[in-house]
CSV table of C-alpha atoms and ligand atoms in Angstrom, one decimal:
chain,number,residue,atom,x,y,z
A,192,UNK,CA,128.0,-97.8,-33.1
A,193,UNK,CA,126.8,-96.8,-36.6
A,194,UNK,CA,125.0,-98.2,-38.5
A,195,UNK,CA,123.1,-99.6,-35.4
A,196,UNK,CA,122.6,-96.6,-33.3
A,197,UNK,CA,124.1,-93.1,-33.2
A,198,UNK,CA,123.5,-89.6,-31.7
A,199,UNK,CA,126.6,-88.1,-33.1
A,200,UNK,CA,130.3,-88.5,-33.6
A,201,UNK,CA,130.8,-91.4,-31.2
A,202,UNK,CA,128.6,-93.9,-33.0
A,203,UNK,CA,130.1,-92.8,-36.4
A,204,UNK,CA,133.7,-93.3,-35.1
A,205,UNK,CA,133.1,-96.7,-33.5
A,206,UNK,CA,131.6,-97.8,-36.8
A,207,UNK,CA,134.6,-96.9,-38.9
A,208,UNK,CA,137.6,-97.1,-36.5
A,209,UNK,CA,136.7,-100.8,-35.9
A,210,UNK,CA,136.9,-101.5,-39.6
A,211,UNK,CA,140.2,-99.8,-39.8
A,212,UNK,CA,141.6,-101.6,-37.0
A,213,UNK,CA,140.4,-104.9,-38.3
A,214,UNK,CA,142.0,-103.9,-41.6
A,215,UNK,CA,145.4,-103.9,-39.9
A,216,UNK,CA,144.8,-107.6,-39.1
A,217,UNK,CA,143.4,-107.4,-35.6
A,218,UNK,CA,140.6,-109.4,-34.0
A,219,UNK,CA,137.9,-106.9,-33.1
A,220,UNK,CA,134.7,-107.3,-31.0
A,221,UNK,CA,132.5,-104.4,-30.0
A,222,UNK,CA,129.9,-104.4,-27.2
A,223,UNK,CA,126.9,-102.1,-27.1
A,224,UNK,CA,123.4,-102.1,-25.8
A,225,UNK,CA,120.6,-103.5,-27.9
A,226,UNK,CA,118.6,-100.4,-28.3
A,227,UNK,CA,115.1,-100.5,-29.7
A,228,UNK,CA,116.3,-99.5,-33.2
A,229,UNK,CA,118.4,-102.7,-33.5
A,230,UNK,CA,116.1,-105.3,-35.0
A,231,UNK,CA,117.0,-109.0,-34.6
A,232,UNK,CA,115.5,-110.0,-37.9
A,233,UNK,CA,116.7,-107.1,-39.9
A,234,UNK,CA,120.3,-107.5,-38.9
A,235,UNK,CA,120.1,-111.4,-38.7
A,236,UNK,CA,121.5,-111.3,-35.1
A,237,UNK,CA,122.7,-114.6,-33.6
A,238,UNK,CA,121.8,-115.3,-30.0
A,239,UNK,CA,125.2,-116.3,-28.4
A,240,UNK,CA,124.1,-116.4,-24.7
A,241,UNK,CA,120.5,-117.0,-23.9
A,242,UNK,CA,120.5,-116.1,-20.2
A,243,UNK,CA,122.7,-115.0,-17.3
A,244,UNK,CA,122.3,-112.7,-14.3
A,245,UNK,CA,124.1,-109.6,-13.2
A,246,UNK,CA,123.8,-108.2,-9.8
A,247,UNK,CA,123.2,-104.5,-9.7
A,248,UNK,CA,122.7,-103.2,-6.1
A,249,UNK,CA,120.6,-105.8,-4.5
A,250,UNK,CA,118.7,-106.8,-7.7
A,251,UNK,CA,119.4,-109.6,-10.3
A,252,UNK,CA,119.2,-108.4,-13.9
A,253,UNK,CA,118.5,-111.0,-16.6
A,254,UNK,CA,120.7,-110.6,-19.6
A,255,UNK,CA,120.8,-112.0,-23.1
A,256,UNK,CA,123.7,-111.4,-25.6
A,257,UNK,CA,123.2,-111.2,-29.5
A,258,UNK,CA,125.8,-111.1,-32.1
A,259,UNK,CA,126.4,-109.9,-35.6
A,260,UNK,CA,129.6,-110.9,-37.6
A,261,UNK,CA,130.3,-108.8,-40.4
A,262,UNK,CA,131.9,-110.1,-43.6
A,263,UNK,CA,135.2,-108.5,-42.7
A,264,UNK,CA,135.3,-110.4,-39.3
A,265,UNK,CA,134.3,-107.5,-37.0
A,266,UNK,CA,131.9,-108.8,-34.3
A,267,UNK,CA,129.4,-106.7,-32.6
A,268,UNK,CA,127.9,-108.1,-29.4
A,269,UNK,CA,124.5,-106.7,-28.1
A,270,UNK,CA,123.6,-106.6,-24.4
A,271,UNK,CA,119.9,-107.1,-24.2
A,272,UNK,CA,117.8,-105.8,-21.2
A,273,UNK,CA,114.3,-104.7,-22.2
A,274,UNK,CA,113.7,-102.3,-19.4
A,275,UNK,CA,116.9,-100.6,-19.7
A,276,UNK,CA,117.5,-100.3,-23.5
A,277,UNK,CA,114.1,-100.7,-25.4
A,278,UNK,CA,113.4,-97.1,-25.2
A,279,UNK,CA,112.7,-94.4,-27.9
A,280,UNK,CA,115.9,-92.7,-27.3
A,281,UNK,CA,119.5,-93.7,-26.3
A,282,UNK,CA,120.3,-91.4,-23.3
A,283,UNK,CA,117.2,-89.3,-22.7
A,284,UNK,CA,114.4,-87.2,-24.2
A,285,UNK,CA,114.0,-83.4,-24.9
A,286,UNK,CA,113.1,-83.0,-21.3
A,287,UNK,CA,116.4,-84.3,-20.1
A,288,UNK,CA,118.6,-87.5,-19.4
A,289,UNK,CA,116.7,-90.8,-18.4
A,290,UNK,CA,116.6,-90.7,-14.6
A,291,UNK,CA,118.0,-94.2,-14.3
A,292,UNK,CA,121.2,-93.6,-16.6
A,293,UNK,CA,123.3,-94.6,-13.5
A,294,UNK,CA,121.7,-98.1,-13.4
A,295,UNK,CA,121.4,-98.6,-17.1
A,296,UNK,CA,125.1,-98.0,-17.6
A,297,UNK,CA,126.3,-99.6,-14.5
A,298,UNK,CA,124.5,-102.5,-15.7
A,299,UNK,CA,125.8,-102.3,-19.2
A,300,UNK,CA,129.4,-102.2,-18.1
A,301,UNK,CA,129.0,-105.2,-15.6
A,302,UNK,CA,127.1,-107.2,-18.1
A,303,UNK,CA,129.6,-106.6,-20.8
A,304,UNK,CA,132.4,-107.9,-18.7
A,305,UNK,CA,130.5,-110.8,-17.6
A,306,UNK,CA,129.7,-111.7,-21.2
A,307,UNK,CA,133.3,-111.4,-22.1
A,308,UNK,CA,134.1,-114.0,-19.4
A,309,UNK,CA,131.2,-116.3,-20.5
A,310,UNK,CA,132.3,-116.1,-24.2
A,311,UNK,CA,135.8,-116.8,-23.1
A,312,UNK,CA,137.1,-114.0,-25.1
A,313,UNK,CA,140.7,-113.0,-24.0
A,314,UNK,CA,141.2,-109.4,-25.1
A,315,UNK,CA,144.7,-107.9,-25.1
A,316,UNK,CA,143.1,-104.4,-25.2
A,317,UNK,CA,139.8,-103.2,-23.9
A,318,UNK,CA,139.2,-99.9,-25.6
A,319,UNK,CA,136.6,-97.9,-23.7
A,320,UNK,CA,134.7,-94.9,-25.2
A,321,UNK,CA,133.2,-92.0,-23.1
A,322,UNK,CA,131.4,-92.0,-19.7
A,323,UNK,CA,129.1,-95.0,-20.5
A,324,UNK,CA,132.2,-97.3,-20.2
A,325,UNK,CA,134.3,-95.3,-17.8
A,326,UNK,CA,133.9,-97.9,-14.9
A,327,UNK,CA,135.2,-100.8,-17.0
A,328,UNK,CA,138.9,-99.9,-16.4
A,329,UNK,CA,137.8,-99.6,-12.7
A,330,UNK,CA,136.2,-103.0,-12.7
A,331,UNK,CA,139.3,-104.5,-14.4
A,332,UNK,CA,141.3,-103.4,-11.4
A,333,UNK,CA,138.9,-104.1,-8.6
A,334,UNK,CA,135.9,-106.5,-8.8
A,335,UNK,CA,137.1,-108.3,-11.8
A,336,UNK,CA,140.8,-108.2,-11.0
A,337,UNK,CA,141.0,-111.9,-10.0
A,338,UNK,CA,139.9,-113.2,-13.4
A,339,UNK,CA,143.1,-114.3,-15.1
A,340,UNK,CA,142.4,-113.3,-18.6
A,341,UNK,CA,141.6,-109.7,-17.5
A,342,UNK,CA,145.0,-109.5,-15.8
A,343,UNK,CA,146.5,-109.8,-19.2
A,344,UNK,CA,144.1,-107.2,-20.7
A,345,UNK,CA,145.1,-103.5,-20.7
A,346,UNK,CA,142.5,-100.7,-21.0
A,347,UNK,CA,142.4,-97.5,-23.0
A,348,UNK,CA,139.8,-94.8,-22.3
A,349,UNK,CA,138.9,-92.4,-25.0
A,350,UNK,CA,137.2,-89.2,-24.4
A,351,UNK,CA,135.1,-88.2,-27.2
A,352,UNK,CA,133.6,-85.3,-25.3
A,353,UNK,CA,134.6,-84.1,-21.7
A,354,UNK,CA,131.4,-82.4,-21.4
A,355,UNK,CA,129.4,-85.5,-20.8
A,356,UNK,CA,130.7,-87.1,-17.7
A,357,UNK,CA,128.1,-89.5,-16.2
A,358,UNK,CA,128.0,-88.0,-12.7
A,359,UNK,CA,125.6,-89.4,-10.2
A,360,UNK,CA,124.8,-88.9,-6.6
A,361,UNK,CA,126.3,-91.0,-3.8
A,362,UNK,CA,123.0,-92.9,-3.4
A,363,UNK,CA,123.5,-94.6,-6.8
A,364,UNK,CA,127.1,-95.8,-5.9
A,365,UNK,CA,125.9,-98.8,-4.0
A,366,UNK,CA,124.6,-100.2,-7.4
A,367,UNK,CA,128.2,-100.2,-8.8
A,368,UNK,CA,129.1,-102.9,-6.5
A,369,UNK,CA,132.3,-100.9,-5.5
A,370,UNK,CA,133.3,-100.2,-1.8
A,371,UNK,CA,133.1,-96.8,-0.4
A,372,UNK,CA,136.9,-96.7,-0.2
A,373,UNK,CA,136.8,-95.7,-3.8
A,374,UNK,CA,134.4,-92.9,-3.3
A,375,UNK,CA,137.2,-90.4,-2.6
A,376,UNK,CA,138.7,-87.6,-4.7
A,377,UNK,CA,141.8,-89.7,-5.6
A,378,UNK,CA,139.5,-92.1,-7.3
A,379,UNK,CA,135.8,-91.8,-8.3
A,380,UNK,CA,134.5,-88.9,-6.3
A,381,UNK,CA,133.9,-85.7,-8.2
A,382,UNK,CA,132.4,-82.7,-6.3
A,383,UNK,CA,130.2,-84.8,-4.0
A,384,UNK,CA,129.0,-87.1,-6.7
A,385,UNK,CA,130.9,-90.0,-8.4
A,386,UNK,CA,131.8,-89.9,-11.9
A,387,UNK,CA,131.9,-92.6,-14.6
A,388,UNK,CA,134.3,-90.5,-16.7
A,389,UNK,CA,136.6,-89.9,-13.9
A,390,UNK,CA,136.7,-93.6,-13.4
A,391,UNK,CA,138.1,-93.9,-16.9
A,392,UNK,CA,140.6,-91.1,-16.6
A,393,UNK,CA,142.0,-92.4,-13.3
A,394,UNK,CA,141.9,-96.2,-13.9
A,395,UNK,CA,142.6,-96.8,-17.6
A,396,UNK,CA,146.2,-97.7,-18.5
A,397,UNK,CA,146.1,-94.9,-21.2
A,398,UNK,CA,143.8,-92.1,-21.9
A,399,UNK,CA,143.3,-90.7,-25.4
A,400,UNK,CA,141.1,-88.1,-27.0
A,401,UNK,CA,140.2,-87.3,-30.5
A,402,UNK,CA,142.6,-84.6,-31.5
A,403,UNK,CA,145.9,-83.4,-30.3
A,404,UNK,CA,144.7,-79.9,-29.7
A,405,UNK,CA,141.9,-81.1,-27.6
A,406,UNK,CA,144.1,-83.4,-25.5
A,407,UNK,CA,146.0,-80.1,-24.6
A,408,UNK,CA,142.9,-78.0,-24.1
A,409,UNK,CA,141.3,-80.4,-21.7
A,410,UNK,CA,144.3,-79.9,-19.3
A,411,UNK,CA,143.2,-76.2,-18.8
A,412,UNK,CA,140.6,-74.7,-16.6
A,413,UNK,CA,138.7,-73.2,-19.7
A,414,UNK,CA,138.1,-76.7,-21.3
A,415,UNK,CA,138.8,-79.1,-18.6
A,416,UNK,CA,135.2,-79.2,-17.3
A,417,UNK,CA,136.5,-79.7,-13.8
A,418,UNK,CA,138.7,-82.7,-14.7
A,419,UNK,CA,141.7,-80.6,-15.6
A,420,UNK,CA,143.5,-81.6,-12.5
A,421,UNK,CA,142.9,-85.3,-13.0
A,422,UNK,CA,144.2,-85.0,-16.6
A,423,UNK,CA,147.1,-83.0,-15.8
A,424,UNK,CA,148.2,-85.5,-13.2
A,425,UNK,CA,148.1,-88.1,-15.8
A,426,UNK,CA,149.6,-86.1,-18.7
A,427,UNK,CA,152.2,-88.6,-19.5
A,428,UNK,CA,149.3,-91.0,-20.4
A,429,UNK,CA,147.0,-88.5,-22.2
A,430,UNK,CA,147.4,-88.3,-26.0
A,431,UNK,CA,145.4,-87.1,-29.0
A,432,UNK,CA,144.6,-89.1,-32.0
A,433,UNK,CA,142.5,-87.4,-34.7
A,434,UNK,CA,139.5,-89.2,-35.9
A,435,UNK,CA,138.9,-90.2,-39.5
A,436,UNK,CA,136.0,-90.9,-41.7
A,437,UNK,CA,135.7,-93.9,-43.8
A,438,UNK,CA,136.0,-92.6,-47.4
A,439,UNK,CA,133.7,-95.3,-48.7
A,440,UNK,CA,130.9,-94.3,-46.5
A,441,UNK,CA,131.4,-90.6,-47.3
A,442,UNK,CA,132.1,-90.3,-51.1
A,443,UNK,CA,130.3,-87.9,-53.3
A,444,UNK,CA,131.3,-89.9,-56.3
A,445,UNK,CA,129.3,-93.1,-55.3
A,446,UNK,CA,126.7,-91.6,-52.8
A,447,UNK,CA,123.2,-92.7,-53.7
A,448,UNK,CA,121.5,-90.5,-51.2
A,449,UNK,CA,122.4,-87.4,-53.1
A,450,UNK,CA,121.0,-86.2,-56.4
A,451,UNK,CA,124.1,-86.0,-58.5
A,452,UNK,CA,127.4,-87.6,-58.0
A,453,UNK,CA,130.6,-85.7,-58.3
A,454,UNK,CA,134.3,-85.8,-57.6
A,455,UNK,CA,137.2,-83.5,-57.3
A,456,UNK,CA,137.9,-84.2,-61.0
A,457,UNK,CA,134.4,-83.4,-62.0
A,458,UNK,CA,132.9,-81.0,-59.3
A,459,UNK,CA,130.4,-79.5,-61.6
A,460,UNK,CA,127.5,-81.8,-60.8
A,461,UNK,CA,127.5,-80.5,-57.2
A,462,UNK,CA,125.5,-77.7,-58.7
A,463,UNK,CA,122.6,-80.1,-59.2
A,464,UNK,CA,122.5,-81.0,-55.5
A,465,UNK,CA,122.6,-77.3,-54.7
A,466,UNK,CA,119.8,-76.6,-56.9
A,467,UNK,CA,117.7,-79.3,-55.4
A,468,UNK,CA,118.5,-78.1,-51.9
A,469,UNK,CA,117.5,-74.5,-52.8
A,470,UNK,CA,114.3,-75.7,-54.4
A,471,UNK,CA,113.4,-78.1,-51.5
A,472,UNK,CA,114.0,-75.2,-49.0
A,473,UNK,CA,111.8,-72.7,-51.0
A,474,UNK,CA,114.9,-70.6,-51.8
A,475,UNK,CA,115.6,-69.0,-55.0
A,476,UNK,CA,117.4,-71.5,-57.4
A,477,UNK,CA,120.6,-69.6,-58.3
A,478,UNK,CA,124.1,-71.1,-58.3
A,479,UNK,CA,125.6,-67.5,-57.6
A,480,UNK,CA,124.0,-67.2,-54.3
A,481,UNK,CA,126.2,-68.8,-51.6
A,482,UNK,CA,124.5,-71.5,-49.6
A,483,UNK,CA,125.7,-72.4,-46.2
A,484,UNK,CA,124.9,-75.5,-44.3
A,485,UNK,CA,124.8,-76.2,-40.5
A,486,UNK,CA,124.2,-79.7,-39.3
A,487,UNK,CA,124.7,-80.4,-35.6
A,488,UNK,CA,123.1,-81.4,-32.2
A,489,UNK,CA,121.4,-78.2,-31.2
A,490,UNK,CA,123.3,-77.7,-27.8
A,491,UNK,CA,125.3,-74.8,-26.5
A,492,UNK,CA,128.5,-76.5,-27.4
A,493,UNK,CA,127.9,-76.0,-31.1
A,494,UNK,CA,127.9,-72.2,-31.0
A,495,UNK,CA,124.3,-71.4,-31.6
A,496,UNK,CA,124.4,-68.6,-29.0
A,497,UNK,CA,126.9,-66.7,-31.3
A,498,UNK,CA,125.1,-67.7,-34.5
A,499,UNK,CA,121.6,-66.7,-33.7
A,500,UNK,CA,122.3,-63.0,-32.9
A,501,UNK,CA,123.9,-62.5,-36.2
A,502,UNK,CA,121.1,-63.9,-38.3
A,503,UNK,CA,119.6,-60.3,-38.9
A,504,UNK,CA,123.0,-59.3,-40.4
A,505,UNK,CA,123.3,-62.6,-42.5
A,506,UNK,CA,119.8,-61.7,-44.0
A,507,UNK,CA,121.5,-58.7,-45.7
A,508,UNK,CA,124.2,-60.8,-47.3
A,509,UNK,CA,122.4,-62.3,-50.1
A,510,UNK,CA,123.1,-65.9,-48.9
A,511,UNK,CA,121.1,-68.8,-47.9
A,512,UNK,CA,121.3,-71.0,-44.9
A,513,UNK,CA,120.0,-74.6,-44.2
A,514,UNK,CA,120.0,-75.9,-40.6
A,515,UNK,CA,119.6,-79.5,-39.6
A,516,UNK,CA,119.6,-80.7,-36.0
A,517,UNK,CA,118.0,-81.8,-32.9
A,518,UNK,CA,118.7,-81.0,-29.2
A,519,UNK,CA,117.6,-78.5,-26.8
A,520,UNK,CA,114.0,-77.5,-26.9
A,521,UNK,CA,114.9,-73.7,-26.5
A,522,UNK,CA,116.9,-73.8,-29.7
A,523,UNK,CA,114.1,-75.7,-31.5
A,524,UNK,CA,111.7,-72.8,-30.7
A,525,UNK,CA,114.0,-70.0,-31.6
A,526,UNK,CA,115.1,-71.6,-35.0
A,527,UNK,CA,111.4,-72.5,-35.9
A,528,UNK,CA,110.4,-68.8,-35.3
A,529,UNK,CA,113.3,-67.5,-37.2
A,530,UNK,CA,112.6,-69.8,-40.3
A,531,UNK,CA,109.0,-68.6,-40.4
A,532,UNK,CA,110.2,-64.9,-40.6
A,533,UNK,CA,113.1,-65.6,-43.0
A,534,UNK,CA,111.5,-68.0,-45.4
A,535,UNK,CA,113.5,-66.8,-48.4
A,536,UNK,CA,116.8,-67.7,-47.2
A,537,UNK,CA,116.7,-69.8,-44.1
A,538,UNK,CA,115.5,-73.4,-43.9
A,539,UNK,CA,115.3,-75.1,-40.5
A,540,UNK,CA,114.8,-78.8,-40.2
A,541,UNK,CA,114.4,-80.2,-36.5
A,542,UNK,CA,115.0,-83.9,-36.8
A,543,UNK,CA,117.7,-86.4,-37.1
A,544,UNK,CA,117.9,-87.4,-40.7
A,545,UNK,CA,121.3,-89.0,-42.1
A,546,UNK,CA,119.9,-88.9,-45.7
A,547,UNK,CA,119.0,-85.1,-45.4
A,548,UNK,CA,122.4,-84.4,-43.8
A,549,UNK,CA,124.2,-85.9,-46.9
A,550,UNK,CA,122.0,-83.8,-49.1
A,551,UNK,CA,123.1,-80.7,-47.3
A,552,UNK,CA,126.7,-81.5,-47.3
A,553,UNK,CA,126.5,-82.1,-51.1
A,554,UNK,CA,124.4,-79.1,-51.8
A,555,UNK,CA,126.2,-76.5,-49.6
A,556,UNK,CA,129.0,-74.3,-50.8
A,557,UNK,CA,130.2,-73.8,-47.1
A,558,UNK,CA,129.5,-75.1,-43.7
A,559,UNK,CA,129.5,-73.6,-40.3
A,560,UNK,CA,131.3,-74.9,-37.2
A,561,UNK,CA,131.1,-72.1,-34.6
A,562,UNK,CA,131.7,-74.4,-31.7
A,563,UNK,CA,132.6,-73.3,-28.2
A,564,UNK,CA,134.7,-76.4,-28.1
A,565,UNK,CA,135.2,-79.3,-30.5
A,566,UNK,CA,136.9,-82.5,-29.4
A,567,UNK,CA,137.3,-83.6,-33.1
A,568,UNK,CA,134.3,-82.9,-35.0
A,569,UNK,CA,133.2,-85.1,-38.0
A,570,UNK,CA,131.1,-82.5,-39.7
A,571,UNK,CA,134.1,-80.6,-41.1
A,572,UNK,CA,135.7,-83.9,-42.3
A,573,UNK,CA,132.5,-84.7,-44.2
A,574,UNK,CA,132.2,-81.1,-45.5
A,575,UNK,CA,135.7,-81.1,-46.8
A,576,UNK,CA,135.0,-84.3,-48.6
A,577,UNK,CA,131.9,-83.0,-50.2
A,578,UNK,CA,133.4,-79.8,-51.1
A,579,UNK,CA,131.5,-77.8,-48.6
A,580,UNK,CA,134.1,-75.4,-47.4
A,581,UNK,CA,134.3,-75.4,-43.5
A,582,UNK,CA,134.2,-72.1,-41.6
A,583,UNK,CA,135.1,-73.1,-38.1
A,584,UNK,CA,136.4,-71.8,-34.7
A,585,UNK,CA,140.0,-72.5,-34.1
A,586,UNK,CA,139.5,-75.0,-31.3
A,587,UNK,CA,140.1,-78.7,-30.7
A,588,UNK,CA,139.9,-80.9,-34.0
A,589,UNK,CA,138.5,-77.9,-35.9
A,590,UNK,CA,142.0,-76.2,-35.5
A,591,UNK,CA,143.8,-79.5,-36.2
A,592,UNK,CA,141.9,-80.2,-39.5
A,593,UNK,CA,141.0,-76.7,-41.1
A,594,UNK,CA,143.8,-74.5,-42.5
A,595,UNK,CA,143.0,-71.0,-43.3
A,596,UNK,CA,142.8,-70.4,-47.0
A,597,UNK,CA,145.5,-68.2,-48.3
A,598,UNK,CA,144.2,-66.4,-51.6
A,599,UNK,CA,147.8,-65.5,-52.6
A,600,UNK,CA,149.5,-68.8,-52.1
A,601,UNK,CA,146.3,-70.7,-52.9
A,602,UNK,CA,146.9,-73.0,-49.9
A,603,UNK,CA,144.4,-74.0,-47.2
A,604,UNK,CA,141.0,-75.8,-46.9
A,605,UNK,CA,138.7,-73.4,-45.1
A,606,UNK,CA,138.2,-70.4,-42.8
A,607,UNK,CA,139.0,-70.1,-39.1
A,608,UNK,CA,138.2,-67.6,-36.4
A,609,UNK,CA,139.4,-67.4,-32.8
A,610,UNK,CA,137.1,-65.3,-30.6
A,611,UNK,CA,134.0,-67.0,-29.4
A,612,UNK,CA,131.8,-64.0,-30.3
A,613,UNK,CA,129.1,-63.2,-32.9
A,614,UNK,CA,131.5,-60.3,-34.2
A,615,UNK,CA,134.2,-62.7,-35.0
A,616,UNK,CA,131.8,-65.2,-36.6
A,617,UNK,CA,130.2,-62.6,-38.7
A,618,UNK,CA,133.6,-61.3,-39.9
A,619,UNK,CA,134.9,-64.8,-41.0
A,620,UNK,CA,131.6,-65.5,-42.8
A,621,UNK,CA,132.0,-62.2,-44.7
A,622,UNK,CA,135.6,-63.1,-45.5
A,623,UNK,CA,134.3,-66.4,-46.9
A,624,UNK,CA,131.5,-64.8,-48.9
A,625,UNK,CA,134.1,-62.4,-50.4
A,626,UNK,CA,136.2,-65.2,-51.8
A,627,UNK,CA,133.1,-67.1,-53.0
A,628,UNK,CA,132.4,-64.2,-55.4
A,629,UNK,CA,135.8,-65.0,-57.0
A,630,UNK,CA,135.1,-67.9,-59.0
A,631,UNK,CA,138.6,-69.1,-59.8
A,632,UNK,CA,139.8,-68.7,-56.3
A,633,UNK,CA,136.7,-70.5,-55.0
A,634,UNK,CA,137.2,-73.4,-57.3
A,635,UNK,CA,140.8,-73.8,-56.1
A,636,UNK,CA,139.5,-73.7,-52.5
A,637,UNK,CA,136.9,-76.4,-53.1
A,638,UNK,CA,139.5,-78.6,-54.7
A,639,UNK,CA,141.9,-78.1,-51.7
A,640,UNK,CA,139.1,-79.1,-49.4
A,641,UNK,CA,138.1,-82.2,-51.5
A,642,UNK,CA,141.8,-83.4,-51.5
A,643,UNK,CA,142.3,-83.1,-47.7
A,644,UNK,CA,142.8,-86.6,-46.6
A,645,UNK,CA,141.1,-87.5,-43.4
A,646,UNK,CA,140.7,-91.3,-43.8
A,647,UNK,CA,141.5,-93.6,-41.0
A,648,UNK,CA,144.8,-94.8,-42.5
A,649,UNK,CA,147.2,-92.8,-40.3
A,650,UNK,CA,145.1,-92.6,-37.1
A,651,UNK,CA,144.4,-96.4,-37.1
A,652,UNK,CA,148.0,-97.0,-37.1
A,653,UNK,CA,148.5,-94.5,-34.2
A,654,UNK,CA,146.0,-96.5,-32.2
A,655,UNK,CA,147.7,-99.8,-33.1
A,656,UNK,CA,151.1,-98.3,-31.8
A,657,UNK,CA,149.4,-97.3,-28.6
A,658,UNK,CA,147.8,-100.7,-28.2
A,659,UNK,CA,151.3,-102.2,-28.5
A,660,UNK,CA,152.7,-99.8,-25.9
A,661,UNK,CA,150.1,-100.2,-23.4
A,662,UNK,CA,150.1,-104.1,-23.8
A,663,UNK,CA,153.6,-104.1,-22.5
A,664,UNK,CA,152.7,-102.2,-19.3
A,665,UNK,CA,152.5,-104.3,-16.1
A,666,UNK,CA,149.1,-105.3,-14.4
A,667,UNK,CA,148.4,-103.6,-11.1
A,668,UNK,CA,145.4,-104.0,-8.7
A,669,UNK,CA,143.9,-100.6,-7.5
A,670,UNK,CA,144.6,-100.2,-3.8
A,671,UNK,CA,142.5,-97.9,-1.8
B,16,LIG,P1,129.2,-84.7,-32.1
B,16,LIG,O1,129.8,-85.9,-31.8
B,16,LIG,O2,129.5,-83.5,-30.9
B,16,LIG,O3,127.7,-84.6,-32.2
B,16,LIG,P2,130.5,-84.6,-34.5
B,16,LIG,O4,130.8,-83.5,-35.5
B,16,LIG,O5,131.7,-85.3,-34.1
B,16,LIG,O6,129.7,-84.0,-33.3
B,16,LIG,O7,129.6,-85.6,-35.1
B,16,LIG,C1,128.2,-85.4,-35.6
B,16,LIG,C2,127.8,-86.2,-36.6
B,16,LIG,O8,126.4,-86.5,-36.6
B,16,LIG,C3,128.1,-85.8,-38.1
B,16,LIG,O9,128.3,-86.8,-38.8
B,16,LIG,C4,126.8,-85.0,-38.4
B,16,LIG,O10,126.7,-84.8,-39.8
B,16,LIG,C5,125.8,-85.9,-37.8
B,16,LIG,N1,124.6,-85.2,-37.3
B,16,LIG,C6,124.4,-84.3,-36.3
B,16,LIG,N2,123.1,-84.0,-36.2
B,16,LIG,C7,122.4,-84.5,-37.2
B,16,LIG,C8,121.0,-84.7,-37.6
B,16,LIG,N3,120.2,-83.9,-37.0
B,16,LIG,N4,120.6,-85.4,-38.7
B,16,LIG,C9,121.7,-86.2,-39.3
B,16,LIG,N5,123.0,-86.1,-38.9
B,16,LIG,C10,123.4,-85.4,-37.9
């Protein structure tokens, strides 16, 4: 949950959705691990439980719970376990996932439910997010099913990215505390392993994902990551609710991290941000040269395999490109090498830096999203708000939030392409560069982009409706 810890969209969404739900008058508590980055003094965390034990396999794990209450009433509880969570990263290093993620997140889920009991919270809805929480709906209907307040709670499982499933070998299953009768394909077994994510998909009272388009895509073989059968079987309970961004957190008019503030009524200072970005990347400072940004986790999903092969052609286009990201080592290497050879127009920054990301959104004319799949994507929403016109592949949330610009009708807020190929990507970039040269048209497009509304208002209401519907469903214990 941002601002405490984030690796991408999930952290961002939990940070802002909780405020939006709170804004509708609900009591909201969040549980997350106390990662190393979350300092007790800095955040003035209050210790609310000093000690309790959680059984994981045949080991007792000591637990402490801290809490932060924000002025608006949102409470965030931190599950502390030094061995599991006081590490440099959240899920793994460049070398791969931490080997004990099975134990870490089995522990997190069990400790969270125990803490909810000890704190005597009586939730109506337990909203679980991604594989790290997939067994919570399972526990609510099995090991925790006799605890009366949980019989009143209903669970929702939201898929932020189906590609991350938390699948582990049978050996690890013992630690979950569940009986082997659940290690079956009707329940938790998934191609010889067990899957946290599948637990959420099978056991939650409702399943959502972060755009309507993605909710349909994941029921197909192409995008289902092996879960399409499970999802299709539950299709009545699977819906898509598009993510929003908090307009206060992402506002070029008040953003102090950028060099010049601007708004849709006064776009012109955006040029200052562009000039700074050009200068800091060692590019020629010229407002007529289009500057394109790319900020993402550097993983296959984000389309680097179709972007990298066209860099030679882009070099001919009199444009500039700034890349910010971290991820797979292979991409770090390739991009660093390319940047050395193309200093004049290609800037590469291999790190996670929220401030630099903002400067890139503010200084870019366009932003690239050539994703193979994209559940929702926040980058294009931020890009729109900062007047960096999105160029994206017509999948998932990109297709639901970007409308192709029509130069005749002056409608639309970006550019879309269909085929996952370098040719299609190059063609759409060239289409955008052509419009960029037509100053008046471009100005209209930037205004359209900045006026697109992806605040949480509408989506938070949809979650509220879903919570109400799910709350009325009867409680049932899972039978094997
Ligand atoms: P995902 O959740 O798949 O990573 P999203 O587009 O939903 O993708 O969210 C990514 C968020 O993380 C965006 O706000 C993006 O700007 C930010 N981000 C990604 N990589 C970096 C980075 N290296 N430095 C700063 N911010 C980043």
